[in-house]
Coordinates of C-alpha atoms in Angstrom, one line a residue:
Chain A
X1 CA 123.6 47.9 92.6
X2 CA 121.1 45.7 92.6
X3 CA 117.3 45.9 93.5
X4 CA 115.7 43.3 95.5
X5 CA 113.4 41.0 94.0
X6 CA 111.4 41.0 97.4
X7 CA 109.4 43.8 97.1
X8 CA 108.3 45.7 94.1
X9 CA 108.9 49.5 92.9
X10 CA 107.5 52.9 91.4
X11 CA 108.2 54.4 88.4
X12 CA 109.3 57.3 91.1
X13 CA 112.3 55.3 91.8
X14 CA 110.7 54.1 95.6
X15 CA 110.5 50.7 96.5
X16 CA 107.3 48.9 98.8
X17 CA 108.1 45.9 100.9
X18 CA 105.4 43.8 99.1
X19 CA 106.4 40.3 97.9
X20 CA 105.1 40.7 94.0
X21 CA 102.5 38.5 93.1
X22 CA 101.1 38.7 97.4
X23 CA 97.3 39.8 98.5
X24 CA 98.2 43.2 100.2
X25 CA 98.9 42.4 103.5
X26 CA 96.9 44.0 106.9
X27 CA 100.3 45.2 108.3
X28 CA 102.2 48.0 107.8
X29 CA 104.6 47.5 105.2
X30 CA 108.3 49.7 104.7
X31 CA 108.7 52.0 101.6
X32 CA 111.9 53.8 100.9
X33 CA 114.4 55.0 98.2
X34 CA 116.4 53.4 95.5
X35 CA 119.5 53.5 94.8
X36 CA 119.2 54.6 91.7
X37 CA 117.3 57.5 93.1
X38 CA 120.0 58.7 95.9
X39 CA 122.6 58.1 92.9
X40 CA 120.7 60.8 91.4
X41 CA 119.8 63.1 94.2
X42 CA 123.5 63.2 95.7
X43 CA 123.8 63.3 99.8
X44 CA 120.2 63.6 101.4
X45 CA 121.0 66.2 104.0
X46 CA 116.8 66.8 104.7
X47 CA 113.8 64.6 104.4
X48 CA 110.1 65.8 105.0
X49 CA 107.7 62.4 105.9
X50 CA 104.3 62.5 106.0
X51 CA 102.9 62.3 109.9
X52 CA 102.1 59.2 111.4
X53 CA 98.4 58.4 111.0
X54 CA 97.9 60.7 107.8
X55 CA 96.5 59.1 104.5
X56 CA 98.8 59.3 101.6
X57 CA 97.3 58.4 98.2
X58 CA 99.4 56.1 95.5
X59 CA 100.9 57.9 93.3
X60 CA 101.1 61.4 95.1
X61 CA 103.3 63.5 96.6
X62 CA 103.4 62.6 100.2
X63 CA 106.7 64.4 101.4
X64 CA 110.4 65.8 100.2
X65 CA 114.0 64.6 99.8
X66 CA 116.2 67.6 99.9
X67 CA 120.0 66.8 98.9
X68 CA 122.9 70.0 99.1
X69 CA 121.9 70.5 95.2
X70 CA 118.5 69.3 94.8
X71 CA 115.0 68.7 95.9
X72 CA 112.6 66.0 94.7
X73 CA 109.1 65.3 95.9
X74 CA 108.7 61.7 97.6
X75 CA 105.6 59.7 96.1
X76 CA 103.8 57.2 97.8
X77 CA 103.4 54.0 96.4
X78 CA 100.0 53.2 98.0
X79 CA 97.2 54.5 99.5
X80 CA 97.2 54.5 103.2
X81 CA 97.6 55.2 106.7
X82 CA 101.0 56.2 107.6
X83 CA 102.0 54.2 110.9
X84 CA 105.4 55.1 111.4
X85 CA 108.2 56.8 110.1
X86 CA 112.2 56.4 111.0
X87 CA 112.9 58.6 113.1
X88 CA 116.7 57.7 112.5
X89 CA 116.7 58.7 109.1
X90 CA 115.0 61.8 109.7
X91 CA 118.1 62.6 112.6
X92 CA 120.8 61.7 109.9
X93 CA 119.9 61.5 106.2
X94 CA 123.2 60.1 105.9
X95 CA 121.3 56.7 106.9
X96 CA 119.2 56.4 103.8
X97 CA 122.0 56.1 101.2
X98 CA 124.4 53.9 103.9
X99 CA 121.5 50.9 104.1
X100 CA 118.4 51.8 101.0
X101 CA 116.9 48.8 101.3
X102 CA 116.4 48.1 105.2
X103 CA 117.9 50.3 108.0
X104 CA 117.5 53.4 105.6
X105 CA 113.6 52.9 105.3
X106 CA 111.6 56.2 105.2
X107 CA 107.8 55.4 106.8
X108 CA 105.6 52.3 106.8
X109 CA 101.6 52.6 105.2
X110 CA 99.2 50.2 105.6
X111 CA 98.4 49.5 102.0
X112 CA 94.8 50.0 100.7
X113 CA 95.6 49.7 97.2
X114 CA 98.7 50.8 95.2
X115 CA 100.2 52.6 92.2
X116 CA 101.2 50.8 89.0
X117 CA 104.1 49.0 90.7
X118 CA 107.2 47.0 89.2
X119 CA 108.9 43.9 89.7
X120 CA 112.7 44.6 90.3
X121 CA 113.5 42.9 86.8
X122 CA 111.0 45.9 85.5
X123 CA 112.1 48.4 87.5
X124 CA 115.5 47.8 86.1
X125 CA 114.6 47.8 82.7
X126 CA 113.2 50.7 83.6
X127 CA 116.3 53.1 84.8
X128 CA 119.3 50.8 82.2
Chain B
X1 CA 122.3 72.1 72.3
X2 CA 125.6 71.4 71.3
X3 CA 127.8 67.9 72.9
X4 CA 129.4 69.6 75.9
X5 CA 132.9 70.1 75.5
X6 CA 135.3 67.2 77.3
X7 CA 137.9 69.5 79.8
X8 CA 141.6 67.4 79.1
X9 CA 141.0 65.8 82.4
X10 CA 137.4 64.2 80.9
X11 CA 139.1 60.4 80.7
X12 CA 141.2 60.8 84.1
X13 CA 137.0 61.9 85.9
X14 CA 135.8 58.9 84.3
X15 CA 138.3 56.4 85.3
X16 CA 137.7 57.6 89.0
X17 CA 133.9 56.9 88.6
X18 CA 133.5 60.8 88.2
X19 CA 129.2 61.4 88.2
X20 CA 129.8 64.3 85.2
X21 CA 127.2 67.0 84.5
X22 CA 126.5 69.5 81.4
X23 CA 128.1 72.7 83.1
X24 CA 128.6 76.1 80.8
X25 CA 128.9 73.9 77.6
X26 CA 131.4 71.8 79.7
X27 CA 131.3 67.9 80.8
X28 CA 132.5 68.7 84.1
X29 CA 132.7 66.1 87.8
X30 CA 130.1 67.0 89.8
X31 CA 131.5 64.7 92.2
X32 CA 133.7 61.7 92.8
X33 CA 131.9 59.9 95.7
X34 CA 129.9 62.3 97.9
X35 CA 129.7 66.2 97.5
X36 CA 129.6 66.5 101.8
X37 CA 132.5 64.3 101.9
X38 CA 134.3 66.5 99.6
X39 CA 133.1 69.9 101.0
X40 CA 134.3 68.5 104.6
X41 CA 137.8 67.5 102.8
X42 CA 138.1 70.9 101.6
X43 CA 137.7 72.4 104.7
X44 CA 139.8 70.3 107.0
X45 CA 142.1 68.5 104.3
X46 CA 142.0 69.4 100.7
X47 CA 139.9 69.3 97.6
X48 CA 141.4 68.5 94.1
X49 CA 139.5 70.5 91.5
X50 CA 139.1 70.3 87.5
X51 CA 138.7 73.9 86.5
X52 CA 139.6 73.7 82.5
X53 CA 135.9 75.2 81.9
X54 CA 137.2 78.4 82.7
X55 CA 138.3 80.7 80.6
X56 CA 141.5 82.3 79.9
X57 CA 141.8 85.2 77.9
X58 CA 146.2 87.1 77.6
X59 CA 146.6 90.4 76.8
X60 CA 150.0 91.5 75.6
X61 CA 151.5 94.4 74.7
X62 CA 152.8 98.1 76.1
X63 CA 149.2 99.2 76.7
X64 CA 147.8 95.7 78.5
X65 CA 147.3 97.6 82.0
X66 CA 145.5 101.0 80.1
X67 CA 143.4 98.7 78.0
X68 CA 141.8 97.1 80.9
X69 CA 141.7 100.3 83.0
X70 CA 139.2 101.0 80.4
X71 CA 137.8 97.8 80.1
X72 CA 136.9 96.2 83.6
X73 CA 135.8 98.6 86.8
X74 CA 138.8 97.9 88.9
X75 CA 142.7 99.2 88.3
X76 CA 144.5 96.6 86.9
X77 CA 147.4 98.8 85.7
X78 CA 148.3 99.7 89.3
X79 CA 148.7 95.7 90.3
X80 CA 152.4 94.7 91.0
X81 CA 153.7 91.8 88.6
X82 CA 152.9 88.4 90.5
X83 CA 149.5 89.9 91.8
X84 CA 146.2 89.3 91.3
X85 CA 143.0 91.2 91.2
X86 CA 139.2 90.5 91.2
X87 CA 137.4 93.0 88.9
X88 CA 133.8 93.0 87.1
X89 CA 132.9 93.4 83.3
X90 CA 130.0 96.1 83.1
X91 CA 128.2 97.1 80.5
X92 CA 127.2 100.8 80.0
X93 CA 124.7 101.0 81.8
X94 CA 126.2 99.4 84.9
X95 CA 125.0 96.1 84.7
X96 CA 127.4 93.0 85.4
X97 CA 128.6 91.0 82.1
X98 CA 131.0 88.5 84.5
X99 CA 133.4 89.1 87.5
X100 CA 136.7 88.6 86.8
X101 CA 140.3 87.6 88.1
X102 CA 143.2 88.8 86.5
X103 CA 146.4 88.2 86.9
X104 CA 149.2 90.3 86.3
X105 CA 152.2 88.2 84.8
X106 CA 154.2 90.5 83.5
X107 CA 154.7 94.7 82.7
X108 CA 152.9 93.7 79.4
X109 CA 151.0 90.9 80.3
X110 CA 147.8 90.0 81.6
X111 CA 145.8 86.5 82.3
X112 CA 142.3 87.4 82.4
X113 CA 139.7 84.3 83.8
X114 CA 136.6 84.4 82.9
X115 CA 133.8 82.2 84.0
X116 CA 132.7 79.8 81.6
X117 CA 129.7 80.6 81.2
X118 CA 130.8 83.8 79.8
X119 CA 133.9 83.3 78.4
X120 CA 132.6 84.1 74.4
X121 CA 131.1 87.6 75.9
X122 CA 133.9 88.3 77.6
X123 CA 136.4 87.7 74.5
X124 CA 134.0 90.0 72.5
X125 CA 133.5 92.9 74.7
X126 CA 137.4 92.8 75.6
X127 CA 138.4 92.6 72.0
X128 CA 136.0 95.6 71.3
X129 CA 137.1 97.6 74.1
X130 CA 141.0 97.0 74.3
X131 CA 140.9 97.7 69.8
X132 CA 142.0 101.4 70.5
X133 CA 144.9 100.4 72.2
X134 CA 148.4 98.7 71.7
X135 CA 147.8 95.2 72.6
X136 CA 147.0 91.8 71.2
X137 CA 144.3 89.4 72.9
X138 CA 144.2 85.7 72.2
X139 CA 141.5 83.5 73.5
X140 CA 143.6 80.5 75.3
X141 CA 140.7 78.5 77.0
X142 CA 141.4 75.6 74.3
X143 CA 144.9 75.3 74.7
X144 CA 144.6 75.9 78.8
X145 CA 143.9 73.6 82.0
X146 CA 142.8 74.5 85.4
X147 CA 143.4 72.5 88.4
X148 CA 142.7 73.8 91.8
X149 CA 144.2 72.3 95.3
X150 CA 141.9 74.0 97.9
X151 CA 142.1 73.7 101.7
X152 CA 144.3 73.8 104.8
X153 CA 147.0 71.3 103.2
X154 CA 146.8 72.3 99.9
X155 CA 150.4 74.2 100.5
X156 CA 152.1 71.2 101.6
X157 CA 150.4 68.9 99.1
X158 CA 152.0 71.6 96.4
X159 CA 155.1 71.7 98.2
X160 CA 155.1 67.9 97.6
X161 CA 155.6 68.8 93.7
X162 CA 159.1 70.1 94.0
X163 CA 162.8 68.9 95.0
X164 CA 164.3 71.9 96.5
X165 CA 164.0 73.7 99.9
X166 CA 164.2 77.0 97.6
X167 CA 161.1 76.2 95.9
X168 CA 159.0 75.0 98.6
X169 CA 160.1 77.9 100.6
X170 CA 158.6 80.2 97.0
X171 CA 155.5 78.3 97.8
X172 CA 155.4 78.5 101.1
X173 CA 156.4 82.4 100.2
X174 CA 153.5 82.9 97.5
X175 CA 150.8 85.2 99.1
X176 CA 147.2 85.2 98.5
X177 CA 146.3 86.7 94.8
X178 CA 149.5 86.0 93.8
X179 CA 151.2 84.3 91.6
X180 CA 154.5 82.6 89.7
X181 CA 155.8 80.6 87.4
X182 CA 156.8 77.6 88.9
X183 CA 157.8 73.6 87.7
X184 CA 155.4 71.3 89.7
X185 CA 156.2 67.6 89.0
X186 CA 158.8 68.3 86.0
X187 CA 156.1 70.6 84.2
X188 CA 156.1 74.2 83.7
X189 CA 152.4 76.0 85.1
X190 CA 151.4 79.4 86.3
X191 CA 151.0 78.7 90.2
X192 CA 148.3 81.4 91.7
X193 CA 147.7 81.2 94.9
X194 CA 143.3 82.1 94.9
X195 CA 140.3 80.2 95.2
X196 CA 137.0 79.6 95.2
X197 CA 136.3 77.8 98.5
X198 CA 137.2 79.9 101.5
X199 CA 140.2 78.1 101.7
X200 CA 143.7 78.7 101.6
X201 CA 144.3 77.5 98.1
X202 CA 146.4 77.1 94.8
X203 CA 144.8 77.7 90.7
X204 CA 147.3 76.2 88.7
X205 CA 147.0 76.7 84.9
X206 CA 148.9 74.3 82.6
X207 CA 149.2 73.3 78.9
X208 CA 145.9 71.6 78.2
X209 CA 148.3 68.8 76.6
X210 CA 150.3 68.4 80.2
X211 CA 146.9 68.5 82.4
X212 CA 146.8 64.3 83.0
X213 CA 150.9 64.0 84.4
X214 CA 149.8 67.4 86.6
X215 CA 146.9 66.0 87.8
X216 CA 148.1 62.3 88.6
X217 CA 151.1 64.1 90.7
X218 CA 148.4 66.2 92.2
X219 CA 145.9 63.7 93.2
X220 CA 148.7 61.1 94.6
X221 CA 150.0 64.2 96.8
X222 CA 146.8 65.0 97.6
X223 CA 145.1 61.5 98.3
X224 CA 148.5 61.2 100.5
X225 CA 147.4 63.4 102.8
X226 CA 143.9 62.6 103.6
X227 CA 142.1 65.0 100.6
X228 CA 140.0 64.0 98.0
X229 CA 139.0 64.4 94.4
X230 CA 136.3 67.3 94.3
X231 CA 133.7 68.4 91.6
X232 CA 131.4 71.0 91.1
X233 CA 128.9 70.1 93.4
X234 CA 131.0 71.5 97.2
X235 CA 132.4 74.0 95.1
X236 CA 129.0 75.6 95.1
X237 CA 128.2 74.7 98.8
X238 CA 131.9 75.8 99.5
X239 CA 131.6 79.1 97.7
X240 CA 127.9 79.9 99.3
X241 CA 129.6 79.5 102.8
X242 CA 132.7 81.7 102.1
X243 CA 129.7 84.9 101.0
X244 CA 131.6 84.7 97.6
X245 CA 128.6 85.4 94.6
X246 CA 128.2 83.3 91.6
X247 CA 127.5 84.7 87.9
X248 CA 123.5 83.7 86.9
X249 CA 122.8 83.7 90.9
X250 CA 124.1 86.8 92.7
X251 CA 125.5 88.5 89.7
X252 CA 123.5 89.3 86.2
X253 CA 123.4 92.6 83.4
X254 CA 120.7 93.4 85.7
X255 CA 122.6 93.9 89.2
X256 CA 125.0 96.9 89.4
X257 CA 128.4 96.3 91.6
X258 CA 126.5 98.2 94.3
X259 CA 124.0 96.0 94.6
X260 CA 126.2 92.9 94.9
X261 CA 127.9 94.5 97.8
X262 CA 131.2 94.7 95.4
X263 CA 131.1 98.5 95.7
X264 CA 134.9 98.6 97.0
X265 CA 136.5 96.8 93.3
X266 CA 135.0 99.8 91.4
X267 CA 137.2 102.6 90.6
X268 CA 134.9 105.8 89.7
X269 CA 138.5 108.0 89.0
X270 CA 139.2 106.8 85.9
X271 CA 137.4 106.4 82.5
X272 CA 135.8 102.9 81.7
X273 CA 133.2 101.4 80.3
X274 CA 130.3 101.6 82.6
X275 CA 131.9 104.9 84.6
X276 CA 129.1 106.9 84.0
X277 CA 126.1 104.8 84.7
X278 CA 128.0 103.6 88.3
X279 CA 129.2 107.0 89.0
X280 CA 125.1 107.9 89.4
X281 CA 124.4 104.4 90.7
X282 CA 127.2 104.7 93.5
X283 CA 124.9 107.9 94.8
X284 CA 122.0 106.1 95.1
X285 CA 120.7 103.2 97.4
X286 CA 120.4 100.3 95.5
X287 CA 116.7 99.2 95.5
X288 CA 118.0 95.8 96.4
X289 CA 120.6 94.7 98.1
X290 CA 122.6 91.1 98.4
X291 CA 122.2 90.2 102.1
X292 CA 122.9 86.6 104.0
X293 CA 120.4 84.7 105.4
X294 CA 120.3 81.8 107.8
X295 CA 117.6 79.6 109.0
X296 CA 117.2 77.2 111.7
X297 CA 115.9 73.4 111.2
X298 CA 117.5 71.6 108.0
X299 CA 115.5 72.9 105.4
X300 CA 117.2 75.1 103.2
X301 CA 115.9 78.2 101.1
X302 CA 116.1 77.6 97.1
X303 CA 117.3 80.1 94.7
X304 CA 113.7 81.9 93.1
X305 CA 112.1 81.5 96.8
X306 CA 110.1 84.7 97.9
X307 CA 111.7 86.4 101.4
X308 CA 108.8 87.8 103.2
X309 CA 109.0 90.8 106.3
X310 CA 107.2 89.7 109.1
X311 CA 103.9 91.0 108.3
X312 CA 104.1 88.9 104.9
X313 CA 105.1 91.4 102.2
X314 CA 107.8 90.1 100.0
X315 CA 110.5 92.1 100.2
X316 CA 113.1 90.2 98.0
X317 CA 114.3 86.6 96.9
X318 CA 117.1 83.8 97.5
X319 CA 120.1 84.0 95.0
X320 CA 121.7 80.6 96.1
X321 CA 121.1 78.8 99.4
X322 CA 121.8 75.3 101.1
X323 CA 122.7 73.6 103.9
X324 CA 125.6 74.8 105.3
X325 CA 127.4 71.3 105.8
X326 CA 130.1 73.3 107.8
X327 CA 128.2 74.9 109.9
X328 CA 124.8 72.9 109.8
X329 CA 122.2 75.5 109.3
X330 CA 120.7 76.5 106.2
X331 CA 122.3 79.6 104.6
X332 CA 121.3 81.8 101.9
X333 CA 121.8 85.2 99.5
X334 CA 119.2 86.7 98.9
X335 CA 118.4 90.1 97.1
X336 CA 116.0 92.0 99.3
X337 CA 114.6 95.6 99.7
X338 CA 117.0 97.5 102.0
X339 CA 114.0 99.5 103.8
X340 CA 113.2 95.7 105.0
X341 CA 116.1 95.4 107.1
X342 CA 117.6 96.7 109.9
X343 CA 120.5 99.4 109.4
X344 CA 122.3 97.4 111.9
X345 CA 122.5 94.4 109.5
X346 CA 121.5 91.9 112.4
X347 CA 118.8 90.2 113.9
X348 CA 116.5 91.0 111.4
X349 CA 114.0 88.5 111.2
X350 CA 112.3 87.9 108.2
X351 CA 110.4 84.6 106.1
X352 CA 111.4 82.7 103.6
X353 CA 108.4 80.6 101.3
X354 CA 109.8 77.6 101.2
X355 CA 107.6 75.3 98.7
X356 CA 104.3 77.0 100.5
X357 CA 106.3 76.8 104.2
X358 CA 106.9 79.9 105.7
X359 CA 110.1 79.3 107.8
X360 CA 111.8 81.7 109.5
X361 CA 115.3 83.2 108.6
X362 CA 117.6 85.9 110.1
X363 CA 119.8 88.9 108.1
X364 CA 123.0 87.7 108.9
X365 CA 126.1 89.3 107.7
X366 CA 128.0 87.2 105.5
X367 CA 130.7 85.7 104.8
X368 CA 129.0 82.9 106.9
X369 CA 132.0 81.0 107.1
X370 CA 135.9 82.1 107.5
X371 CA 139.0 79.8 108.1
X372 CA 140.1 80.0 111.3

């Protein structure tokens, strides 16, 4: 499936609703999960978010995706203030893999500076 | 690492956008589309399995049921024809080389299935320990496939297979750890009615070279009534909710029967391999025993994750554990210091380290789940 070229991804298989090429904006901005990455982790059935108004720091762990089999740490892909997660997706995992790219959003960060991130045409060179 | 092996099925997992997986040496489905969706179809519907990873070892000859009297814990030569038994492999001292079901086909003849995993060390200790006696054992894991229709309409999807009331009523008929030759779809197969789920279910063993007409008839039966294609992946979750232990989790050389809780499949009056060492282990209190856990919340408990008492000794560790998707809790096995819990067996609260979380988790007795 394909990735959207309107926002730019992690090596760590997360996307970061940041138009490539932009200044970081002052809002929060929406980071979540490729498919590529639920592909891989099978059906979600637990997700651990970092707290609303903690900093997570590009490039580490920030929280956990537990599927039946597996679990994988979640990396941020900037440094931040958290200022929201969804709440829906922590209620039914289920929700990540059904909409990746918009309703299945994990938590928003207000973007101080990122990781190394990847254009979607990168990010798919990447994972062929 | 050697390529693992394709099962006859391999092209047939493919077509239907199987995600396969390095299992035992084996390129086996993991799963078709989701593994919850085919753990739920399991239990209300029915699962269609790929099982040609296992192995299967026949022993024939007049002294099939005394050789493994003395080569597996249990008392195979007291099984009726048609029947089934579970049984372990010790070694010498007690420890578990694989579990084991067998199947007894005929006065002379035996199926033994081994799990993959183990299927060479099981073919070399049985060859070693059955060379005393009258009876030849061929290795037909090659030549074999498994297929497996597990759940509540796994009879009628099998009774789909046949054109006469007199064989669906032999279906119908076939009780659990059992077994017959049947035709399903035209072919001839060895129809057993066991499992690996919790399920009311049918193994059915075929000619590796008649495994793709077997399975199409199976999966269009079983597609027909609301089941699904199944891999790997809810077998484990499927198995960890039914309490039943998996080889390299819950069982290893280093765990006795005793330990495992599979006390009652040992038979201490009569000579085998491993009598001794069990006869003096069966006195004794294990120093660990396999107990259920279950948690609260969604996070489950891992396999290799310390259980702690409540004043934060570690008393044990998880074997397998998930989240239930039947029940919706996280359960676990776990081998733990019996002084740590409760003779009663419940209500036992104890901690599980969870990634650095202590969470909280309660001796439960398992199996956790068990078809209504």
């Amino acid at each position: 499936m394909a990735n959207p070229a309107d926002r730019l991804y992690t090596a760590e298989h997360e996307w970061i609703l940041l138009a490539p090429g932009a200044e970081l904006p002052a809002e929060p901005v929406r980071v979540g999960l490729t498919t590529f990455a639920l592909d891989a982790l099978g059906d979600v059935v637990y997700v651990d978010l970092p707290e609303v108004g903690a900093t997570v720091t590009a490039g580490d762990a920030c929280g956990e995706v537990e599927s039946t089999k597996s679990v994988s740490d979640l990396y941020s892909p900037a440094t931040g203030v958290v200022a929201e997660v969804n709440q829906a997706i922590v209620d039914d995992p289920a929700l990540i893999a059904a909409d990746p790219y918009d309703g299945g959003w994990l938590f928003t960060v207000t973007p101080q500076e990122t990781a190394k991130l990847l254009t979607a045409e990168e990010y798919e060179a990447l994972i062929a | 690492m050697s390529t693992p092996r394709p099962t006859p099925l391999h092209d047939v997992h493919s077509a239907h956008g199987a995600r396969l997986t390095d299992f035992a040496g084996w390129h086996m489905p993991l799963k078709y589309t989701s593994e919850l969706a085919e753990h739920e179809a399991v239990r209300t519907t029915a699962g269609l399995f790929d099982l040609s990873h296992m192995g299967e070892i026949r022993l024939y000859g007049p002294q099939a049921g005394a050789a493994l009297d003395h080569a597996l814990v249990g008392r195979l030569s007291a099984i009726a024809v048609g029947r089934a038994k579970y049984s372990l492999l010790c070694d010498e001292s007690g420890g578990i080389l694989d579990d084991l079901v067998t199947y007894r086909l005929d006065e002379d003849e035996y199926l033994v299935i081994a799990n993959a995993s183990n299927t060479a060390v099981v073919l070399e200790a049985l060859t070693a320990r059955v060379q005393d006696f009258d009876v030849e054992i061929t290795d037909e894991t090659a030549q074999t496939a498994l297929l497996a229709v597990q759940g509540p309409a796994s009879q009628a999807i099998v009774q789909q297979l046949v054109g006469t009331d007199e064989e669906r009523a032999a279906i119908a008929g076939l009780r659990y750890y059992a077994c017959m030759p049947a035709q399903l779809a035209g072919l001839t197969v060895l129809l057993a009615r066991t499992g690996y789920t919790g399920e009311d279910g049918f193994e059915v063993y075929i000619g590796a070279d008649q495994a793709v007409p077997l399975w199409q008839a199976l999966q269009s039966a079983t597609e027909a009534a609301g089941g699904r294609l199944a891999g790997l992946a809810c077998r484990d979750t499927l198995r960890l909710e039914a309490g039943m232990p998996l080889y390299g989790n819950e069982l290893s050389l280093q765990t006795t029967p005793y330990a495992a809780g599979l006390g009652r499949v040992v038979q201490l009056g009569k000579p085998f391999v491993g009598q001794e060492a069990l006869a003096q282990a069966a006195e004794k209190t294990p120093e660990r025993v396999l107990t259920g856990l279950t948690g609260t919340g969604r996070r489950a408990a891992r396999a290799g994750h310390p259980v702690l008492n409540a004043a934060g000794q570690t008393v044990g560790v998880i074997t397998s554990g998930a989240l239930s998707p039947t029940l919706g809790h996280p359960i676990a096995l776990a081998y733990i210091d019996p002084a740590a819990i409760d003779p009663t067996g419940e209500g036992q609260s104890l901690q599980v380290d969870v990634r650095g979380t202590l969470l909280p988790f309660d001796v439960t007795p398992y199996p956790f789940y068990k078809r209504s």
